[in-house]
Tab-separated table of C-alpha atoms and ligand atoms in Angstrom:
chain	number	residue	atom	x	y	z
A	1	UNK	CA	49.602	-74.483	-108.935
A	2	UNK	CA	47.532	-76.532	-111.458
A	3	UNK	CA	48.490	-74.380	-114.473
A	4	UNK	CA	51.723	-72.638	-115.171
A	5	UNK	CA	51.327	-68.811	-114.731
A	6	UNK	CA	52.466	-67.366	-118.004
A	7	UNK	CA	52.217	-64.718	-120.703
A	8	UNK	CA	51.370	-65.709	-124.235
A	9	UNK	CA	52.785	-64.142	-127.415
A	10	UNK	CA	51.345	-65.096	-130.827
A	11	UNK	CA	53.220	-64.294	-133.965
A	12	UNK	CA	56.241	-64.471	-131.743
A	13	UNK	CA	58.612	-64.990	-134.631
A	14	UNK	CA	57.852	-61.757	-136.334
A	15	UNK	CA	59.814	-58.476	-136.109
A	16	UNK	CA	57.896	-57.159	-133.098
A	17	UNK	CA	57.557	-60.532	-131.430
A	18	UNK	CA	61.253	-61.384	-131.387
A	19	UNK	CA	62.189	-57.942	-130.028
A	20	UNK	CA	59.400	-58.110	-127.434
A	21	UNK	CA	60.623	-61.456	-126.223
A	22	UNK	CA	64.178	-60.087	-125.741
A	23	UNK	CA	62.640	-57.318	-123.530
A	24	UNK	CA	60.211	-59.443	-121.505
A	25	UNK	CA	62.752	-62.217	-120.937
A	26	UNK	CA	64.705	-59.841	-118.689
A	27	UNK	CA	61.765	-60.116	-116.152
A	28	UNK	CA	62.338	-62.526	-113.308
A	29	UNK	CA	60.110	-65.551	-112.970
A	30	UNK	CA	58.189	-64.769	-116.151
A	31	UNK	CA	57.131	-67.786	-118.148
A	32	UNK	CA	56.877	-66.810	-121.816
A	33	UNK	CA	54.670	-69.036	-123.980
A	34	UNK	CA	54.942	-68.429	-127.716
A	35	UNK	CA	52.888	-69.464	-130.655
A	36	UNK	CA	53.997	-69.107	-134.299
A	37	UNK	CA	53.505	-70.936	-137.558
A	38	UNK	CA	57.258	-71.514	-137.734
A	39	UNK	CA	59.845	-72.460	-135.115
A	40	UNK	CA	61.573	-69.510	-133.502
A	41	UNK	CA	65.239	-68.677	-134.183
A	42	UNK	CA	67.377	-70.399	-131.613
A	43	UNK	CA	68.599	-67.180	-130.024
A	44	UNK	CA	64.972	-66.228	-129.307
A	45	UNK	CA	63.610	-69.730	-128.449
A	46	UNK	CA	66.262	-70.002	-125.706
A	47	UNK	CA	64.505	-67.102	-123.994
A	48	UNK	CA	61.077	-68.651	-123.788
A	49	UNK	CA	59.587	-71.296	-121.451
A	50	UNK	CA	57.232	-72.999	-124.003
A	51	UNK	CA	57.499	-72.632	-127.781
A	52	UNK	CA	54.399	-73.840	-129.617
A	53	UNK	CA	54.425	-74.208	-133.449
A	54	UNK	CA	50.900	-73.967	-134.792
A	55	UNK	CA	48.094	-71.971	-136.296
A	56	UNK	CA	45.977	-69.336	-134.529
A	57	UNK	CA	42.917	-70.951	-136.121
A	58	UNK	CA	43.536	-74.382	-134.502
A	59	UNK	CA	40.799	-74.761	-131.870
A	60	UNK	CA	42.310	-77.898	-130.421
A	61	UNK	CA	45.582	-76.083	-129.909
A	62	UNK	CA	43.799	-73.202	-128.055
A	63	UNK	CA	42.017	-75.706	-125.833
A	64	UNK	CA	45.386	-77.272	-125.032
A	65	UNK	CA	46.896	-73.796	-124.238
A	66	UNK	CA	43.921	-72.991	-122.031
A	67	UNK	CA	44.271	-76.351	-120.184
A	68	UNK	CA	48.022	-76.062	-119.602
A	69	UNK	CA	48.643	-72.389	-118.749
A	70	UNK	CA	47.279	-69.748	-116.509
A	71	UNK	CA	47.631	-66.724	-118.811
A	72	UNK	CA	48.039	-63.243	-117.252
A	73	UNK	CA	48.764	-61.344	-120.499
A	74	UNK	CA	48.272	-62.004	-124.215
A	75	UNK	CA	50.283	-60.168	-126.942
A	76	UNK	CA	48.389	-61.156	-130.105
A	77	UNK	CA	50.871	-60.182	-132.789
A	78	UNK	CA	49.980	-62.799	-135.475
A	79	UNK	CA	48.644	-61.052	-138.529
A	80	UNK	CA	48.735	-60.891	-142.380
A	81	UNK	CA	50.082	-57.405	-143.289
A	82	UNK	CA	48.626	-55.027	-145.804
A	83	UNK	CA	50.302	-55.896	-149.181
A	84	UNK	CA	50.154	-59.654	-148.651
A	85	UNK	CA	46.584	-59.451	-147.414
A	86	UNK	CA	45.463	-57.961	-150.702
A	87	UNK	CA	46.674	-61.124	-152.473
A	88	UNK	CA	44.127	-63.244	-150.531
A	89	UNK	CA	41.511	-61.240	-148.628
A	90	UNK	CA	39.834	-64.464	-147.428
A	91	UNK	CA	42.972	-65.815	-145.755
A	92	UNK	CA	43.729	-62.351	-144.333
A	93	UNK	CA	40.241	-62.213	-142.930
A	94	UNK	CA	40.572	-65.650	-141.452
A	95	UNK	CA	43.863	-65.005	-139.658
A	96	UNK	CA	43.288	-61.290	-138.804
A	97	UNK	CA	39.692	-61.646	-137.616
A	98	UNK	CA	38.886	-65.283	-136.698
A	99	UNK	CA	42.405	-65.690	-135.267
A	100	UNK	CA	41.996	-62.573	-133.096
A	101	UNK	CA	38.508	-63.712	-132.090
A	102	UNK	CA	39.937	-67.089	-130.948
A	103	UNK	CA	42.396	-65.297	-128.591
A	104	UNK	CA	39.866	-62.828	-127.308
A	105	UNK	CA	37.675	-65.840	-126.378
A	106	UNK	CA	40.682	-67.613	-124.807
A	107	UNK	CA	41.389	-64.354	-122.738
A	108	UNK	CA	37.758	-64.303	-121.589
A	109	UNK	CA	37.862	-67.974	-120.618
A	110	UNK	CA	41.067	-67.318	-118.685
A	111	UNK	CA	39.654	-64.168	-117.052
A	112	UNK	CA	36.580	-66.170	-115.846
A	113	UNK	CA	38.616	-69.076	-114.592
A	114	UNK	CA	41.048	-66.833	-112.718
A	115	UNK	CA	38.592	-64.144	-111.702
A	116	UNK	CA	41.184	-61.701	-113.113
A	117	UNK	CA	40.958	-59.411	-116.160
A	118	UNK	CA	43.554	-60.778	-118.546
A	119	UNK	CA	45.509	-57.970	-120.241
A	120	UNK	CA	45.260	-58.196	-124.048
A	121	UNK	CA	47.676	-56.292	-126.288
A	122	UNK	CA	46.545	-55.816	-129.916
A	123	UNK	CA	48.841	-54.174	-132.521
A	124	UNK	CA	46.521	-52.053	-134.687
A	125	UNK	CA	47.808	-49.854	-137.469
A	126	UNK	CA	47.624	-46.578	-139.376
A	127	UNK	CA	45.983	-48.784	-141.993
A	128	UNK	CA	42.649	-48.211	-140.197
A	129	UNK	CA	42.718	-44.697	-141.743
A	130	UNK	CA	41.813	-43.768	-145.308
A	131	UNK	CA	42.539	-40.193	-146.372
A	132	UNK	CA	41.651	-38.426	-149.643
A	133	UNK	CA	44.892	-36.599	-149.753
A	134	UNK	CA	48.150	-38.271	-148.561
A	135	UNK	CA	49.376	-34.954	-147.243
A	136	UNK	CA	46.529	-35.036	-144.741
A	137	UNK	CA	47.444	-35.452	-141.168
A	138	UNK	CA	45.079	-37.412	-138.849
A	139	UNK	CA	44.617	-35.408	-135.661
A	140	UNK	CA	42.396	-37.698	-133.663
A	141	UNK	CA	41.859	-41.444	-133.350
A	142	UNK	CA	38.193	-41.190	-134.357
A	143	UNK	CA	38.934	-39.460	-137.650
A	144	UNK	CA	39.125	-40.825	-141.165
A	145	UNK	CA	38.387	-44.406	-140.313
A	146	UNK	CA	37.906	-45.339	-143.995
A	147	UNK	CA	40.422	-48.087	-144.755
A	148	UNK	CA	40.819	-49.081	-148.396
A	149	UNK	CA	42.601	-52.419	-147.588
A	150	UNK	CA	41.353	-55.663	-146.193
A	151	UNK	CA	44.133	-55.378	-143.579
A	152	UNK	CA	42.965	-51.912	-142.469
A	153	UNK	CA	39.359	-53.115	-142.346
A	154	UNK	CA	40.501	-56.134	-140.310
A	155	UNK	CA	42.421	-54.040	-137.829
A	156	UNK	CA	39.566	-51.621	-137.373
A	157	UNK	CA	37.030	-54.406	-136.783
A	158	UNK	CA	39.412	-56.248	-134.476
A	159	UNK	CA	39.679	-53.061	-132.425
A	160	UNK	CA	35.898	-53.017	-132.106
A	161	UNK	CA	35.954	-56.732	-130.997
A	162	UNK	CA	38.487	-55.841	-128.361
A	163	UNK	CA	36.287	-53.066	-127.047
A	164	UNK	CA	33.338	-55.388	-126.983
A	165	UNK	CA	35.203	-57.997	-124.876
A	166	UNK	CA	36.550	-55.343	-122.568
A	167	UNK	CA	33.531	-53.139	-122.101
A	168	UNK	CA	30.219	-54.053	-123.632
A	169	UNK	CA	30.288	-57.832	-123.072
A	170	UNK	CA	30.271	-57.585	-119.248
A	171	UNK	CA	27.634	-54.851	-119.353
A	172	UNK	CA	25.339	-56.906	-121.593
A	173	UNK	CA	25.761	-60.169	-119.747
A	174	UNK	CA	26.385	-58.589	-116.334
A	175	UNK	CA	29.480	-60.721	-116.320
A	176	UNK	CA	31.965	-59.787	-113.691
A	177	UNK	CA	34.946	-60.882	-115.714
A	178	UNK	CA	36.142	-59.373	-118.972
A	179	UNK	CA	39.408	-58.614	-120.653
A	180	UNK	CA	41.692	-55.586	-120.354
A	181	UNK	CA	42.107	-54.747	-124.046
A	182	UNK	CA	44.935	-52.302	-124.993
A	183	UNK	CA	45.945	-51.341	-128.525
A	184	UNK	CA	48.476	-49.248	-130.383
A	185	UNK	CA	47.963	-48.085	-133.969
A	186	UNK	CA	51.504	-48.643	-135.149
A	187	UNK	CA	52.881	-46.553	-138.053
A	188	UNK	CA	55.680	-47.998	-140.128
A	189	UNK	CA	58.360	-49.682	-137.926
A	190	UNK	CA	62.091	-49.779	-138.769
A	191	UNK	CA	64.436	-52.298	-137.121
A	192	UNK	CA	68.173	-52.431	-137.386
A	193	UNK	CA	68.156	-56.211	-137.094
A	194	UNK	CA	65.118	-57.519	-139.106
A	195	UNK	CA	63.471	-56.766	-142.355
A	196	UNK	CA	59.631	-56.765	-142.612
A	197	UNK	CA	57.743	-58.595	-145.264
A	198	UNK	CA	54.266	-58.299	-146.686
A	199	UNK	CA	53.784	-54.746	-145.486
A	200	UNK	CA	53.463	-51.513	-147.502
A	201	UNK	CA	55.469	-49.284	-145.206
A	202	UNK	CA	58.343	-51.773	-145.867
A	203	UNK	CA	59.908	-49.290	-148.405
A	204	UNK	CA	61.713	-47.417	-145.633
A	205	UNK	CA	63.233	-50.371	-143.751
A	206	UNK	CA	63.905	-52.159	-147.073
A	207	UNK	CA	65.754	-49.128	-148.355
A	208	UNK	CA	68.115	-49.024	-145.371
A	209	UNK	CA	68.815	-52.773	-145.297
A	210	UNK	CA	69.199	-53.086	-149.098
A	211	UNK	CA	71.572	-50.123	-149.422
A	212	UNK	CA	73.519	-51.405	-146.372
A	213	UNK	CA	73.900	-54.702	-148.307
A	214	UNK	CA	74.393	-53.534	-151.917
A	215	UNK	CA	74.488	-49.736	-152.029
A	216	UNK	CA	71.334	-49.760	-154.151
A	217	UNK	CA	67.546	-49.931	-153.663
A	218	UNK	CA	64.659	-50.050	-156.144
A	219	UNK	CA	61.795	-48.320	-154.387
A	220	UNK	CA	58.266	-49.577	-155.021
A	221	UNK	CA	56.587	-46.224	-154.299
A	222	UNK	CA	57.360	-42.674	-155.637
A	223	UNK	CA	59.877	-40.343	-153.935
A	224	UNK	CA	57.232	-38.094	-152.386
A	225	UNK	CA	55.567	-41.027	-150.479
A	226	UNK	CA	55.551	-40.054	-146.823
A	227	UNK	CA	54.445	-42.163	-143.783
A	228	UNK	CA	54.688	-41.862	-140.029
A	229	UNK	CA	57.329	-44.129	-138.458
A	230	UNK	CA	58.738	-45.371	-135.229
A	231	UNK	CA	62.224	-46.934	-134.594
A	232	UNK	CA	61.616	-50.508	-133.331
A	233	UNK	CA	63.048	-49.818	-129.837
A	234	UNK	CA	60.375	-47.184	-129.330
A	235	UNK	CA	57.599	-49.485	-130.615
A	236	UNK	CA	58.658	-52.114	-128.038
A	237	UNK	CA	58.881	-49.615	-125.153
A	238	UNK	CA	55.476	-48.246	-126.061
A	239	UNK	CA	54.029	-51.808	-125.766
A	240	UNK	CA	55.773	-52.241	-122.420
A	241	UNK	CA	54.650	-48.869	-121.055
A	242	UNK	CA	51.024	-49.290	-122.158
A	243	UNK	CA	50.777	-52.818	-120.708
A	244	UNK	CA	52.386	-51.845	-117.354
A	245	UNK	CA	50.253	-48.726	-116.976
A	246	UNK	CA	48.088	-49.281	-113.897
A	247	UNK	CA	45.793	-46.282	-113.949
A	248	UNK	CA	42.608	-46.016	-116.032
A	249	UNK	CA	43.019	-46.062	-119.828
A	250	UNK	CA	39.754	-44.416	-121.040
A	251	UNK	CA	40.535	-44.694	-124.789
A	252	UNK	CA	42.275	-48.099	-124.915
A	253	UNK	CA	43.283	-47.495	-128.509
A	254	UNK	CA	46.157	-45.029	-129.345
A	255	UNK	CA	48.209	-43.522	-132.114
A	256	UNK	CA	51.942	-43.601	-131.614
A	257	UNK	CA	54.576	-42.057	-133.913
A	258	UNK	CA	57.873	-40.127	-133.998
A	259	UNK	CA	59.082	-39.138	-137.517
A	260	UNK	CA	57.613	-39.156	-141.011
A	261	UNK	CA	60.218	-38.941	-143.759
A	262	UNK	CA	59.410	-39.127	-147.468
A	263	UNK	CA	61.175	-41.819	-149.501
A	264	UNK	CA	63.431	-39.141	-150.988
A	265	UNK	CA	64.262	-37.493	-147.611
A	266	UNK	CA	65.075	-40.939	-146.077
A	267	UNK	CA	67.347	-41.723	-148.970
A	268	UNK	CA	69.184	-38.450	-148.603
A	269	UNK	CA	69.779	-39.226	-144.911
A	270	UNK	CA	71.320	-42.535	-145.980
A	271	UNK	CA	73.320	-40.751	-148.732
A	272	UNK	CA	74.896	-38.466	-146.170
A	273	UNK	CA	76.302	-41.570	-144.524
A	274	UNK	CA	77.017	-43.593	-147.583
A	275	UNK	CA	78.161	-41.624	-150.668
A	276	UNK	CA	77.889	-44.825	-152.801
A	277	UNK	CA	74.186	-45.141	-152.098
A	278	UNK	CA	71.953	-45.273	-155.200
A	279	UNK	CA	68.160	-45.484	-155.602
A	280	UNK	CA	65.688	-45.923	-158.442
A	281	UNK	CA	61.862	-45.913	-158.434
A	282	UNK	CA	59.796	-48.628	-159.945
A	283	UNK	CA	56.290	-47.764	-158.649
A	284	UNK	CA	53.944	-50.647	-157.831
A	285	UNK	CA	50.548	-49.132	-158.513
A	286	UNK	CA	48.686	-51.223	-155.848
A	287	UNK	CA	51.183	-50.483	-153.087
A	288	UNK	CA	51.368	-46.832	-154.130
A	289	UNK	CA	47.520	-46.563	-153.841
A	290	UNK	CA	47.679	-48.105	-150.336
A	291	UNK	CA	50.448	-45.640	-149.188
A	292	UNK	CA	48.543	-42.710	-150.732
A	293	UNK	CA	45.442	-43.697	-148.667
A	294	UNK	CA	47.373	-43.585	-145.393
A	295	UNK	CA	47.972	-40.281	-143.545
A	296	UNK	CA	51.466	-38.767	-143.990
A	297	UNK	CA	51.296	-37.982	-140.274
A	298	UNK	CA	49.263	-38.770	-137.204
A	299	UNK	CA	48.757	-37.093	-133.848
A	300	UNK	CA	49.706	-39.079	-130.803
A	301	UNK	CA	48.657	-36.542	-128.081
A	302	UNK	CA	46.083	-38.904	-126.663
A	303	UNK	CA	48.764	-41.466	-125.775
A	304	UNK	CA	50.907	-38.717	-124.365
A	305	UNK	CA	48.059	-37.511	-122.230
A	306	UNK	CA	46.576	-40.803	-121.001
A	307	UNK	CA	49.726	-42.867	-120.273
A	308	UNK	CA	52.765	-40.709	-120.811
A	309	UNK	CA	53.947	-41.946	-124.213
A	310	UNK	CA	57.120	-40.245	-125.460
A	311	UNK	CA	59.349	-41.510	-128.233
A	312	UNK	CA	63.096	-41.618	-127.689
A	313	UNK	CA	64.241	-41.790	-131.324
A	314	UNK	CA	63.564	-39.004	-133.779
A	315	UNK	CA	64.833	-39.391	-137.308
A	316	UNK	CA	68.246	-37.882	-136.525
A	317	UNK	CA	68.754	-40.131	-133.454
A	318	UNK	CA	67.522	-43.165	-135.486
A	319	UNK	CA	69.966	-42.540	-138.253
A	320	UNK	CA	72.901	-41.592	-136.059
A	321	UNK	CA	72.529	-43.933	-133.101
A	322	UNK	CA	70.232	-46.833	-133.926
A	323	UNK	CA	70.735	-47.592	-137.688
A	324	UNK	CA	74.469	-47.459	-137.655
A	325	UNK	CA	76.411	-49.010	-140.580
B	401	AKB	C1	52.073	-52.525	-143.169
B	401	AKB	O1	52.702	-51.822	-143.941
B	401	AKB	O2	51.161	-53.319	-143.524
B	401	AKB	C2	52.353	-52.447	-141.696
B	401	AKB	C3	51.530	-51.385	-141.088
B	401	AKB	C4	51.829	-49.929	-141.380
B	401	AKB	O3	50.578	-51.682	-140.370
B	401	AKB	N1	53.779	-52.198	-141.458
């Protein structure tokens, strides 16, 4: 074989990337190639075949990846999250859009050279939604697509790029090869082992980790703030199930969720376990405005219907079995 048959994970050092590597590394004869700005932690790097440290905007690097590997699947996780993106919309656009475009183009090149539709996983977000009243629930994926953040706008446009490369491109250019784009609109994610940074839904995972460490958390949004959430194991199994699904996926882009506590409700769950837990609220107006524009709940019936999605962890299970002190 001229090129090593592999799967490629960008943003591999992030919360989702490191957990995804742990899952995929259990597969026999799977060469995992990773790309991240920073070297992976040693426990994770030991699970991958090739660790590349570099930038998703580096065209020479992408040429080198295309030359060396025969890529069957791409998990493009590299992104600038919502709060951090607001600090520099240009950099966010560059990474979130031009970076994604680079890997869609790589996937198309690989599809053509292998005569095989490379599977492309794209982590979208509830940030694509913009609701007038935070208490609003989004019932369908085509509702309320009015993001107020550059991150949400980036994720929405990147979804459209994915549909272009997986549907319209081959129709317009009667090209036989295209990519098999699949996307999940992730809610907030909470991991027992890692803490997110740069996101706005971070107040829930931060609360748990900070109180675990010092019995206290200063929350950057008000106590009524409520967002849809998934426990990290469910997020990873949703990616696995969606990418392994072999029947047709008409919609390609799906909401997934499980529980949606308010900041106050989540704190009370922690307090039940840790009587010494304390919280204060120091609202950051920008982050509060972002949270208030996101729906307090989303409907994931389309994912349940089209590929059998079903979360394992509700809030009770998450607090009693996954987030154990
Ligand atoms: C963020 O807060 O930016 C992310 C997300 C909800 O997409 N965690």
